[in-house]
């Protein structure tokens, strides 16, 4: 354009390099922990005989490492590279970029320390305690402020589709994180959720489902809209489709959380809403997949030779498969079979390994040669990585589907006499052990491929020279007047603040309609007069159960199916959970449901089962917890816990915090006496006594029908 002066500026590649290296490092750590956890499921000895490396403790470490450390750093790397180039402006503040980087690594480090120590809220994907939650919010706001500052300083008139997804992800994750993490602190590393029971379950899965949506999906769709056209050297297939895809996806996604709670004590209307919106989600999800794959029209010949495109094609296809499977799993008849089984684990990993993992690999293979101004060290190694990863996913997912169907059908099988064909839960677990072995092998293959990639990228960097600053030029943005006949969405794309507000409104509607009535309308959770708060010892035992991650293998939610009431006892009622902060319904049964375990076995059975599970259940996959018999539990925080729960509305008597420790010792002495009569000697302050008290309380508040197999 004649007469237009071009402004010179530089893109910062150094921050992208740092986030990229962090992605590689944490990726290997997260995947290694995953392989260890997978091995523990068929080899309990792999728990290594100490409290810090048991399955219940390292499973959340694995999920946090791969979601927030591996995928999180990849998102930041991808955005810090693509956003300045799409807006023709460097990131608004280098200081905020580095606060984002070091703050995020600090959060990950704190997670890696606290989770093995059992410092956890036990909420899926939100296990970190309140001081770390506050740090997450601050770092996330720094990231968002930097993004919005860059948008305001941009030289490009319109925001490209990738930016829409980045903005929606920032806003929604902030809303989800803040509302789900609301809690009242007891001490520096302990808090109780602001919500209890059914409400806590709904808020948690509104968060949990949408953490998957707005941390693992929408940022990656934004990255897809930038890196896929770049790698294929083709324009995005359809601009109009991207508009429909974006707005319908962010509006519909937020409603779907209750599909994680079908057949539970959640009100029926909330379950129905979750199902309806989950089924509708197929349309926008597949709209995104189609837009991605059709962008490759005319470039399929490149897919044969370019490993970057190979990874991208499988990633987008895996996204399509996972987003077909999600709505299918939310149908009640399918969910009745799949829930609590390994099907859900397989589903999550098709998305995690296929969509997030493969797209991250593709992006890093694309970025490294460009930032080091060289060619990829070895295309052959990258292709080998692709096939190792693909085989890893197949060896992971297929055995999990077989395991899920096998176990679910065994749970539901009745004999001709009308009794459960497999009354012992353990029979259904032993049957699928070979599948667990294959799954671990798949994970090992996937990890080995990732190690190959790290080697390839290190060699690529060594043969090139890193360009920390990349120069570019563009004309300054001229204030724009409304054009007559301008397409409405084009106008919105020029107004980042307005656009962000509209996206925020779109995501708030569904959450508000589901959550507010569940909390405010009392009839949603009918109370049961016989349900009383936990005694001090039971409360301590419950916190111990949470700390050891028992919820990772045991549910506390009996669904209203004959196969479950026969096996466990009376189905679970909403009013039974009013004092449960947090709720512990669980989402996977590697062991049996425990909601009616109270009074089912003597205290001595629980003692022996915790010290050596195989002595009570031959062939059990549960790790032994012998230290619980000797570890002395510190009850000094009990008065503070009682006061905190009183503030949250638990009806302990006034001044009860002062007599709680006395009541605790009375109940502990009773359990010690019971154990002594069975030939077991323990101290009343030992951890196992508190845990037994909690387990013996479970499900005893309402008169239960006797399960068919005591």
XYZ file of C-alpha atoms in Angstrom:
710
model
C 0.000 0.000 0.000
C 1.569 3.271 -1.107
C 2.153 5.876 1.561
C 1.753 3.383 4.421
C 4.675 3.257 6.823
C 5.549 -0.202 8.031
C 6.409 -0.672 11.691
C 9.278 -2.999 12.646
C 8.918 -5.420 15.554
C 10.271 -8.749 16.846
C 8.618 -12.004 17.854
C 9.963 -13.617 21.026
C 10.982 -17.226 20.306
C 12.789 -17.681 23.617
C 9.550 -18.054 25.625
C 8.298 -20.584 23.045
C 11.537 -22.570 23.414
C 11.217 -22.641 27.206
C 7.590 -23.786 27.116
C 8.519 -26.345 24.430
C 11.363 -27.810 26.498
C 9.081 -27.912 29.573
C 6.485 -29.782 27.472
C 9.078 -32.414 26.550
C 10.456 -32.812 30.079
C 7.113 -32.992 31.903
C 5.672 -35.163 29.130
C 8.272 -37.857 29.805
C 7.727 -37.599 33.576
C 3.921 -37.760 33.285
C 3.990 -40.713 30.891
C 6.538 -42.596 33.024
C 4.328 -42.187 36.109
C 1.409 -43.422 33.981
C 3.318 -46.569 32.990
C 4.191 -47.209 36.664
C 0.529 -46.776 37.690
C -0.590 -49.108 34.871
C 1.940 -51.716 36.054
C 0.665 -51.473 39.648
C -2.747 -52.684 38.473
C -1.420 -56.166 37.716
C 1.698 -56.146 39.920
C 0.873 -54.713 43.384
C 4.596 -55.007 44.290
C 5.170 -52.054 41.909
C 3.585 -49.856 44.616
C 7.095 -50.089 46.163
C 5.875 -50.659 49.720
C 5.621 -47.045 50.883
C 2.695 -44.595 51.153
C 4.079 -42.122 48.589
C 4.114 -44.386 45.534
C 0.865 -46.321 45.972
C -1.601 -46.270 43.086
C -4.016 -43.976 44.945
C -1.287 -41.349 45.325
C 0.426 -41.516 41.920
C -2.705 -41.732 39.774
C -3.572 -38.047 40.414
C 0.121 -37.234 39.974
C -0.050 -38.848 36.513
C -3.276 -37.073 35.475
C -2.014 -33.684 36.690
C 1.375 -34.165 35.027
C 0.000 -35.097 31.616
C -2.896 -32.615 31.605
C -1.422 -29.515 33.215
C 2.328 -30.055 32.776
C 2.601 -31.768 29.373
C -0.521 -30.457 27.599
C -0.555 -27.172 29.557
C 2.985 -26.217 28.567
C 2.227 -27.289 24.970
C -0.769 -24.933 24.885
C 1.353 -22.017 26.097
C 4.152 -22.823 23.626
C 1.654 -23.022 20.755
C -0.138 -19.805 21.699
C 3.014 -17.765 22.362
C 4.264 -18.692 18.888
C 1.038 -18.391 16.873
C -0.743 -15.467 18.513
C 1.870 -12.738 17.839
C 2.148 -13.855 14.213
C -1.636 -13.864 13.742
C -1.945 -10.377 15.261
C 1.283 -8.949 13.759
C 2.386 -7.793 17.210
C 4.768 -9.191 19.834
C 3.215 -10.370 23.104
C 2.137 -7.313 25.103
C 4.423 -7.946 28.084
C 7.571 -10.063 28.249
C 7.406 -9.857 32.049
C 3.930 -11.446 32.061
C 5.150 -14.141 29.654
C 7.917 -15.110 32.085
C 5.617 -14.873 35.120
C 3.365 -17.290 33.222
C 6.290 -19.641 32.525
C 7.939 -19.749 35.953
C 4.606 -19.581 37.799
C 3.304 -22.580 35.853
C 6.469 -24.626 36.504
C 6.222 -23.768 40.215
C 2.601 -25.004 40.277
C 3.659 -28.282 38.640
C 6.523 -28.701 41.106
C 4.170 -28.095 44.059
C 1.768 -30.688 42.617
C 4.632 -33.177 42.276
C 5.474 -32.647 45.965
C 2.002 -32.462 47.546
C 0.164 -35.259 45.704
C 2.515 -38.126 46.707
C 2.363 -36.767 50.277
C -1.422 -37.211 50.214
C -2.160 -33.475 50.371
C -5.216 -33.516 48.124
C -8.849 -32.400 47.843
C -9.585 -35.641 45.911
C -11.573 -33.724 43.258
C -10.818 -35.142 39.801
C -8.376 -32.861 37.874
C -8.608 -30.342 40.765
C -6.778 -32.223 43.499
C -4.430 -29.403 44.519
C -5.028 -27.675 47.839
C -6.173 -24.075 48.248
C -2.837 -22.146 48.313
C -1.864 -23.780 44.989
C -5.373 -23.082 43.623
C -4.845 -19.379 44.314
C -1.455 -19.506 42.566
C -3.071 -21.202 39.534
C -5.673 -18.421 39.339
C -2.983 -15.696 39.506
C -0.780 -17.291 36.831
C -3.798 -17.923 34.583
C -4.852 -14.264 34.907
C -1.296 -13.182 33.964
C -1.574 -15.322 30.821
C -5.007 -13.867 29.960
C -3.968 -10.271 30.609
C -0.992 -10.751 28.289
C -3.267 -12.190 25.619
C -5.835 -9.395 25.830
C -3.087 -6.732 25.944
C -1.641 -8.192 22.726
C -5.100 -8.125 21.101
C -5.517 -4.456 21.920
C -2.034 -3.631 20.505
C -2.516 -5.743 17.365
C -1.796 -4.578 13.808
C -4.150 -7.098 12.182
C -7.735 -5.880 11.802
C -9.601 -9.171 12.319
C -9.064 -11.946 14.837
C -8.439 -15.254 13.086
C -10.422 -18.340 14.230
C -7.524 -19.713 16.347
C -7.707 -16.587 18.531
C -11.430 -17.142 19.193
C -10.629 -20.525 20.696
C -7.734 -19.141 22.757
C -10.002 -16.455 24.227
C -12.859 -18.842 25.040
C -10.387 -21.225 26.699
C -8.912 -18.492 28.885
C -12.287 -17.187 30.087
C -13.917 -20.561 30.702
C -11.004 -22.190 32.532
C -10.882 -19.145 34.835
C -14.620 -19.451 35.640
C -14.464 -23.238 36.115
C -11.354 -23.189 38.284
C -12.585 -20.443 40.615
C -16.074 -21.872 41.226
C -15.010 -25.501 41.609
C -12.164 -24.624 43.968
C -14.293 -22.651 46.448
C -13.408 -24.070 49.856
C -12.944 -23.053 53.482
C -9.358 -23.597 54.717
C -8.779 -25.547 57.942
C -5.025 -24.965 57.836
C -2.333 -24.130 55.298
C -2.658 -27.477 53.498
C -6.185 -28.636 54.355
C -9.592 -27.308 53.350
C -13.194 -28.475 53.031
C -15.226 -27.930 49.882
C -17.840 -25.162 49.922
C -20.266 -27.700 48.438
C -21.417 -31.019 49.889
C -22.712 -34.292 48.475
C -24.929 -33.949 45.402
C -24.095 -30.264 44.881
C -20.381 -30.997 45.140
C -20.748 -33.810 42.589
C -22.559 -31.550 40.104
C -20.081 -28.660 40.462
C -17.116 -31.058 40.258
C -18.314 -32.683 37.028
C -19.357 -29.346 35.553
C -15.682 -28.504 36.134
C -14.250 -31.947 35.320
C -16.063 -32.335 32.022
C -15.319 -28.780 30.958
C -11.688 -28.930 32.020
C -11.519 -31.596 29.312
C -13.508 -29.294 27.029
C -11.714 -26.007 27.603
C -8.214 -27.196 28.512
C -7.801 -30.302 26.379
C -10.118 -29.433 23.479
C -10.720 -25.759 22.641
C -7.070 -24.598 22.977
C -6.043 -27.502 20.751
C -8.717 -26.647 18.202
C -7.206 -23.161 18.145
C -3.765 -24.708 17.616
C -5.228 -26.946 14.885
C -6.595 -23.911 13.035
C -3.088 -22.402 12.990
C -0.622 -25.284 12.673
C -2.576 -27.631 10.380
C -3.006 -25.066 7.543
C 0.642 -24.037 8.073
C 1.955 -27.604 7.884
C -0.241 -28.488 4.885
C 0.265 -25.078 3.237
C -3.491 -24.910 2.571
C -6.148 -22.434 3.752
C -8.780 -23.570 6.279
C -11.538 -25.421 4.429
C -14.508 -23.285 5.542
C -14.708 -19.956 7.377
C -18.495 -20.269 7.843
C -18.128 -23.770 9.294
C -15.546 -22.480 11.758
C -18.053 -19.863 13.015
C -20.826 -22.451 13.533
C -18.307 -24.878 15.028
C -16.950 -22.328 17.523
C -20.156 -20.826 18.927
C -22.151 -24.059 19.079
C -19.246 -25.923 20.692
C -18.621 -23.461 23.519
C -22.359 -23.021 24.198
C -23.252 -26.736 24.227
C -20.143 -28.148 25.936
C -20.785 -26.473 29.269
C -24.125 -28.289 29.783
C -22.797 -31.826 29.393
C -21.160 -32.369 32.827
C -24.050 -34.354 34.413
C -23.485 -37.227 31.965
C -20.711 -38.289 34.377
C -23.373 -38.820 37.049
C -26.084 -40.877 35.307
C -28.074 -43.238 37.567
C -26.564 -41.578 40.642
C -28.366 -39.561 43.322
C -28.204 -36.453 41.099
C -31.722 -35.063 40.349
C -33.225 -36.647 37.223
C -33.776 -33.297 35.445
C -30.046 -32.512 35.645
C -29.165 -35.956 34.279
C -31.575 -35.483 31.348
C -30.101 -32.060 30.514
C -26.621 -33.583 30.526
C -27.663 -36.355 28.130
C -29.533 -34.071 25.695
C -26.671 -31.594 25.349
C -24.069 -34.370 25.149
C -25.841 -35.906 22.154
C -26.082 -32.484 20.483
C -22.327 -32.046 20.957
C -21.608 -34.499 18.129
C -22.510 -31.824 15.545
C -20.043 -29.036 16.468
C -17.313 -31.529 17.408
C -17.482 -33.256 14.076
C -17.787 -29.873 12.368
C -14.331 -29.104 13.750
C -12.922 -32.474 12.715
C -14.319 -32.130 9.178
C -12.966 -28.588 8.877
C -9.546 -29.885 9.922
C -9.435 -32.916 7.642
C -10.874 -31.093 4.608
C -8.183 -28.437 5.009
C -5.870 -31.191 3.739
C -7.734 -31.420 0.415
C -5.108 -31.451 -2.309
C -2.345 -32.143 0.216
C -2.894 -35.823 0.978
C 0.185 -36.753 -1.054
C 2.239 -34.845 1.542
C 0.802 -36.973 4.363
C 2.689 -39.980 2.953
C 6.071 -38.329 3.420
C 5.639 -35.698 6.148
C 5.570 -37.051 9.739
C 4.105 -33.734 10.994
C 1.004 -34.242 8.837
C 0.824 -37.934 9.775
C 0.604 -36.971 13.459
C -1.951 -34.248 12.702
C -4.251 -36.507 10.653
C -4.329 -39.169 13.380
C -4.774 -36.459 16.056
C -7.808 -34.927 14.325
C -9.230 -38.401 13.630
C -8.768 -39.377 17.298
C -10.580 -36.159 18.232
C -13.467 -37.236 15.987
C -13.525 -40.725 17.505
C -13.439 -39.462 21.101
C -16.182 -36.889 20.426
C -18.395 -39.567 18.898
C -17.759 -41.901 21.806
C -18.456 -39.213 24.450
C -22.073 -38.573 23.378
C -22.577 -42.325 22.914
C -21.351 -42.993 26.478
C -23.787 -40.361 27.742
C -26.789 -42.376 26.523
C -28.226 -43.984 29.640
C -28.409 -47.496 28.193
C -24.732 -47.390 27.149
C -23.662 -45.642 30.353
C -25.289 -48.400 32.425
C -22.737 -50.809 30.921
C -19.694 -48.546 30.609
C -19.669 -46.461 33.788
C -17.190 -47.528 36.500
C -15.361 -49.738 33.954
C -12.175 -49.391 31.912
C -14.223 -48.178 28.933
C -14.064 -44.675 30.401
C -10.285 -45.009 30.831
C -9.951 -46.077 27.174
C -12.164 -43.183 26.043
C -10.072 -40.627 27.941
C -6.840 -42.012 26.497
C -8.051 -41.993 22.876
C -8.468 -38.248 23.409
C -5.363 -37.787 25.553
C -2.861 -39.918 23.632
C -4.383 -39.490 20.166
C -5.663 -35.913 20.074
C -3.541 -34.042 22.641
C -0.389 -36.153 22.516
C -0.147 -36.540 18.759
C -1.029 -32.913 18.046
C 1.603 -31.774 20.549
C 4.196 -34.010 18.875
C 3.263 -32.614 15.439
C 3.497 -29.029 16.676
C 6.922 -29.564 18.262
C 8.264 -31.310 15.140
C 7.025 -28.303 13.128
C 8.336 -25.606 15.523
C 11.830 -26.905 16.266
C 13.315 -26.637 12.735
C 11.773 -23.164 12.331
C 13.131 -21.780 15.595
C 16.593 -23.278 15.048
C 16.658 -22.389 11.323
C 17.488 -25.893 10.142
C 15.846 -29.105 8.946
C 14.492 -31.826 11.229
C 17.442 -34.055 12.188
C 15.721 -37.281 11.101
C 12.410 -37.693 9.289
C 12.868 -41.459 9.589
C 13.049 -41.277 13.399
C 9.942 -39.060 13.461
C 8.074 -41.584 11.299
C 9.226 -44.398 13.603
C 7.903 -42.362 16.530
C 4.572 -42.004 14.710
C 4.161 -45.768 14.282
C 5.308 -46.517 17.842
C 2.794 -43.998 19.176
C -0.012 -45.338 17.001
C 0.674 -48.935 18.068
C 0.915 -47.730 21.666
C -2.591 -46.235 21.448
C -3.975 -49.447 19.905
C -2.324 -51.663 22.538
C -3.659 -49.318 25.211
C -7.249 -48.835 24.088
C -8.341 -52.185 22.618
C -7.535 -54.270 25.730
C -9.348 -51.668 27.852
C -12.520 -52.067 25.745
C -12.308 -55.855 26.111
C -11.719 -55.487 29.872
C -14.683 -53.115 30.214
C -17.190 -55.324 28.426
C -15.921 -58.471 30.173
C -16.146 -56.940 33.633
C -19.451 -55.142 33.123
C -21.165 -58.264 31.773
C -19.792 -60.312 34.674
C -21.115 -57.732 37.178
C -24.588 -57.987 35.664
C -24.715 -61.773 35.114
C -27.318 -63.768 37.062
C -27.439 -67.571 37.410
C -30.522 -69.654 36.630
C -31.324 -69.624 40.339
C -31.682 -65.831 40.172
C -28.505 -65.120 42.110
C -25.398 -63.240 40.991
C -23.280 -65.525 38.799
C -20.078 -63.862 40.117
C -20.917 -62.747 43.661
C -17.260 -62.154 44.539
C -16.144 -58.872 42.939
C -12.578 -60.133 42.766
C -13.534 -62.812 40.198
C -14.344 -60.023 37.753
C -10.979 -58.320 38.365
C -8.762 -61.396 38.026
C -10.401 -62.099 34.654
C -9.074 -58.861 33.127
C -5.501 -58.858 34.477
C -4.036 -59.889 31.058
C -5.709 -56.802 29.564
C -3.979 -54.623 32.178
C -0.644 -56.111 31.108
C -1.309 -55.275 27.451
C -2.368 -51.756 28.426
C 0.912 -51.173 30.271
C 2.804 -52.434 27.214
C 0.898 -49.913 25.064
C 1.842 -47.124 27.460
C 5.479 -48.212 27.378
C 5.470 -48.134 23.542
C 3.977 -44.630 23.583
C 6.564 -43.427 26.131
C 9.416 -44.974 24.093
C 8.219 -43.040 21.021
C 8.247 -39.819 23.043
C 11.846 -40.522 24.168
C 12.759 -40.982 20.495
C 11.226 -37.562 19.748
C 13.236 -35.854 22.508
C 16.444 -37.321 21.027
C 15.418 -36.155 17.525
C 14.625 -32.613 18.692
C 17.854 -32.317 20.719
C 19.855 -33.329 17.620
C 17.814 -30.882 15.499
C 18.636 -28.036 17.890
C 22.342 -28.981 17.929
C 22.675 -28.794 14.150
C 20.965 -25.376 13.886
C 21.332 -22.001 15.595
C 18.505 -20.701 17.745
C 16.862 -17.451 16.664
C 15.673 -15.807 19.878
C 14.085 -12.807 18.129
C 12.372 -12.983 14.755
C 11.922 -9.669 12.904
C 8.715 -8.748 11.065
C 6.961 -5.599 9.870
C 3.378 -4.503 9.348
C 1.330 -1.345 8.995
C -0.213 0.112 12.139
C -3.892 -0.636 12.691
C -6.098 2.209 11.500
C -9.299 2.774 13.557
C -12.044 1.104 11.550
C -15.472 2.483 10.753
C -18.505 0.201 10.379
C -18.872 -0.945 6.792
C -22.307 -1.160 5.268
C -23.270 -4.731 4.542
C -20.332 -6.122 6.541
C -20.933 -9.709 7.693
C -21.907 -9.558 11.389
C -19.197 -11.966 12.519
C -16.497 -10.048 10.649
C -17.533 -7.016 12.691
C -17.276 -9.002 15.935
C -13.782 -10.174 14.975
C -12.596 -6.547 15.093
C -13.835 -6.134 18.688
C -11.846 -8.439 20.984
C -13.371 -7.165 24.236
C -16.933 -7.462 22.931
C -16.109 -10.894 21.469
C -14.748 -12.081 24.839
C -17.882 -10.849 26.641
C -20.137 -12.714 24.179
C -18.093 -15.918 24.622
C -18.362 -15.518 28.414
C -22.161 -15.166 28.206
C -22.333 -18.280 26.005
C -20.461 -20.416 28.529
C -22.202 -19.058 31.647
C -25.766 -19.910 30.581
C -25.555 -23.713 30.827
C -23.605 -23.778 34.075
C -25.946 -21.319 35.769
C -29.115 -23.182 34.725
C -27.812 -26.499 36.076
C -25.951 -25.457 39.212
C -28.016 -22.626 40.754
C -31.283 -24.626 41.132
C -29.400 -27.656 42.489
C -27.907 -25.515 45.248
C -30.890 -23.268 46.001
C -33.940 -25.534 45.498
C -34.120 -27.718 48.603
C -36.313 -30.436 47.018
C -33.381 -31.437 44.782
C -31.723 -33.087 47.774
C -34.403 -34.630 50.025
C -32.949 -34.830 53.538
C -33.065 -37.991 55.648
C -33.551 -37.369 59.386
C -31.432 -40.364 60.418
C -28.343 -39.040 58.601
C -25.993 -37.504 61.173
C -22.605 -35.740 60.836
C -19.467 -37.887 61.092
C -18.065 -38.483 64.569
C -14.591 -36.974 65.144
C -12.856 -40.346 64.617
C -14.879 -41.085 61.458
C -14.020 -37.623 60.138
C -10.305 -38.305 60.659
C -10.691 -41.703 59.000
C -12.461 -40.120 56.044
C -9.644 -37.592 55.603
C -7.187 -40.498 55.684
C -9.237 -42.323 53.012
C -9.094 -39.136 50.886
C -5.357 -38.674 51.505
C -4.567 -42.208 50.281
C -6.608 -41.754 47.084
C -8.924 -44.699 47.841
C -11.573 -42.990 45.686
C -9.392 -43.816 42.651
C -10.415 -47.492 42.913
C -13.593 -47.561 45.023
C -16.915 -45.882 44.317
C -19.422 -44.925 47.009
C -22.526 -44.807 44.847
C -24.808 -47.824 44.409
C -26.933 -47.347 41.315
C -30.562 -48.539 41.226
C -29.839 -51.730 39.254
C -30.760 -55.174 40.550
C -27.192 -56.348 39.879
C -25.863 -53.617 42.183
C -28.437 -53.844 44.996
C -27.937 -57.641 45.077
C -24.176 -57.197 45.295
C -23.886 -54.195 47.620
C -27.239 -53.490 49.282
C -29.795 -50.668 49.120
C -29.151 -48.108 46.359
C -27.686 -44.725 47.373
C -29.959 -41.770 48.214
C -29.178 -38.054 47.752
C -29.869 -37.272 51.424
C -27.138 -39.626 52.626
C -24.362 -37.375 51.331
C -25.303 -34.016 52.876
C -22.217 -34.026 55.139
C -19.775 -35.318 52.503
C -17.199 -32.637 51.748
C -15.934 -33.548 49.211
C -18.252 -36.181 47.715
C -16.523 -39.531 47.099
C -18.759 -41.239 44.534
C -15.762 -42.199 42.407
C -15.636 -42.851 38.677
C -13.906 -46.240 38.435
C -14.334 -49.563 40.250
C -11.050 -51.413 40.378
C -12.368 -52.622 43.728
C -15.971 -53.039 44.939
C -18.310 -50.188 45.878
C -18.015 -49.291 49.570
C -21.186 -47.301 50.217
C -22.802 -50.122 52.256
C -19.638 -51.712 53.634
C -20.349 -50.465 57.180
C -21.123 -53.372 59.518
C -20.618 -55.945 56.748
C -17.330 -57.263 58.194
C -15.835 -57.237 61.716
C -13.160 -54.663 62.608
C -10.500 -57.384 62.487
C -11.352 -58.154 58.827
C -10.672 -54.514 57.888
C -7.430 -54.567 59.876
C -6.079 -57.656 58.109
C -7.393 -56.481 54.745
C -5.483 -53.185 55.006
C -2.254 -54.754 56.315
C -2.291 -57.585 53.740
C -5.244 -57.531 51.307
C -4.406 -60.979 49.907
C -4.822 -62.606 53.319
C -8.538 -61.726 53.163
C -9.030 -61.664 49.367
C -6.639 -64.097 47.626
C -5.479 -62.673 44.273
C -6.391 -59.080 45.222
C -4.656 -56.311 43.255
C -4.891 -53.845 46.139
C -1.530 -52.712 47.572
C -0.888 -53.520 51.253
C -0.908 -50.639 53.768
C 1.034 -52.157 56.722
C 2.264 -48.742 57.934
C -1.301 -47.796 58.881
C -1.126 -50.216 61.808
C 1.922 -48.447 63.277
C 1.632 -44.824 62.054
C 0.342 -42.568 64.816
C -2.262 -40.088 63.581
C -1.969 -36.462 64.661
C -5.374 -35.318 65.909
C -4.265 -31.790 66.892
C -6.042 -30.282 63.852
C -9.400 -31.831 64.819
C -10.836 -28.790 66.681
C -10.029 -26.573 63.655
C -11.746 -29.093 61.351
C -14.875 -29.111 63.534
C -14.991 -25.280 63.600
C -14.543 -25.111 59.806
C -17.347 -27.608 59.204
C -19.600 -25.710 61.630
C -19.062 -22.569 59.521
C -20.103 -24.611 56.472
C -23.346 -25.584 58.191
C -22.589 -29.001 59.707
C -24.722 -29.137 62.900
C -22.104 -30.013 65.509
C -23.178 -28.593 68.924
C -21.810 -25.217 70.021
C -18.351 -25.612 71.579
C -18.034 -29.202 70.326
C -14.522 -28.507 69.051
C -13.330 -28.606 72.676
C -14.735 -32.068 73.438
C -14.166 -33.641 69.997
C -10.804 -35.181 70.933
C -12.348 -36.790 74.019
C -15.157 -38.365 71.978
C -12.587 -39.508 69.420
C -10.612 -41.422 72.062
C -13.761 -43.114 73.448
C -14.643 -44.474 69.985
C -11.003 -45.388 69.273
C -10.750 -47.388 72.534
C -13.896 -49.310 71.562
C -12.346 -50.322 68.204
C -9.057 -51.221 69.922
C -11.025 -53.484 72.321
C -12.835 -55.138 69.390
C -9.510 -55.791 67.679
C -7.935 -57.112 70.888
C -10.733 -59.674 71.239
C -9.692 -60.955 67.794
C -6.028 -61.141 68.779
C -4.895 -57.846 67.228
C -3.065 -55.226 69.321
C -2.936 -51.593 68.096
C -2.629 -48.152 69.629
C -5.875 -46.132 69.725
C -4.063 -43.242 67.962
C -2.964 -45.417 65.008
C -4.199 -44.548 61.531
C -5.870 -47.907 61.005
C -8.270 -47.293 63.915
C -9.554 -44.055 62.324
C -9.915 -45.729 58.931
C -11.849 -48.674 60.392
C -14.200 -46.228 62.164
C -14.935 -44.511 58.841
C -15.423 -47.734 56.871
C -17.756 -49.141 59.529
C -19.886 -45.990 59.336
C -20.420 -46.102 55.564
C -24.042 -46.587 54.532
C -25.341 -47.304 58.024
C -27.372 -44.088 58.384
C -30.415 -45.590 56.740
C -31.802 -49.030 57.463
C -30.304 -51.042 54.664
C -31.533 -54.189 52.989
C -29.085 -57.015 53.364
C -26.943 -57.759 50.328
C -27.303 -61.292 48.974
C -23.629 -62.078 49.484
C -22.425 -61.079 52.961
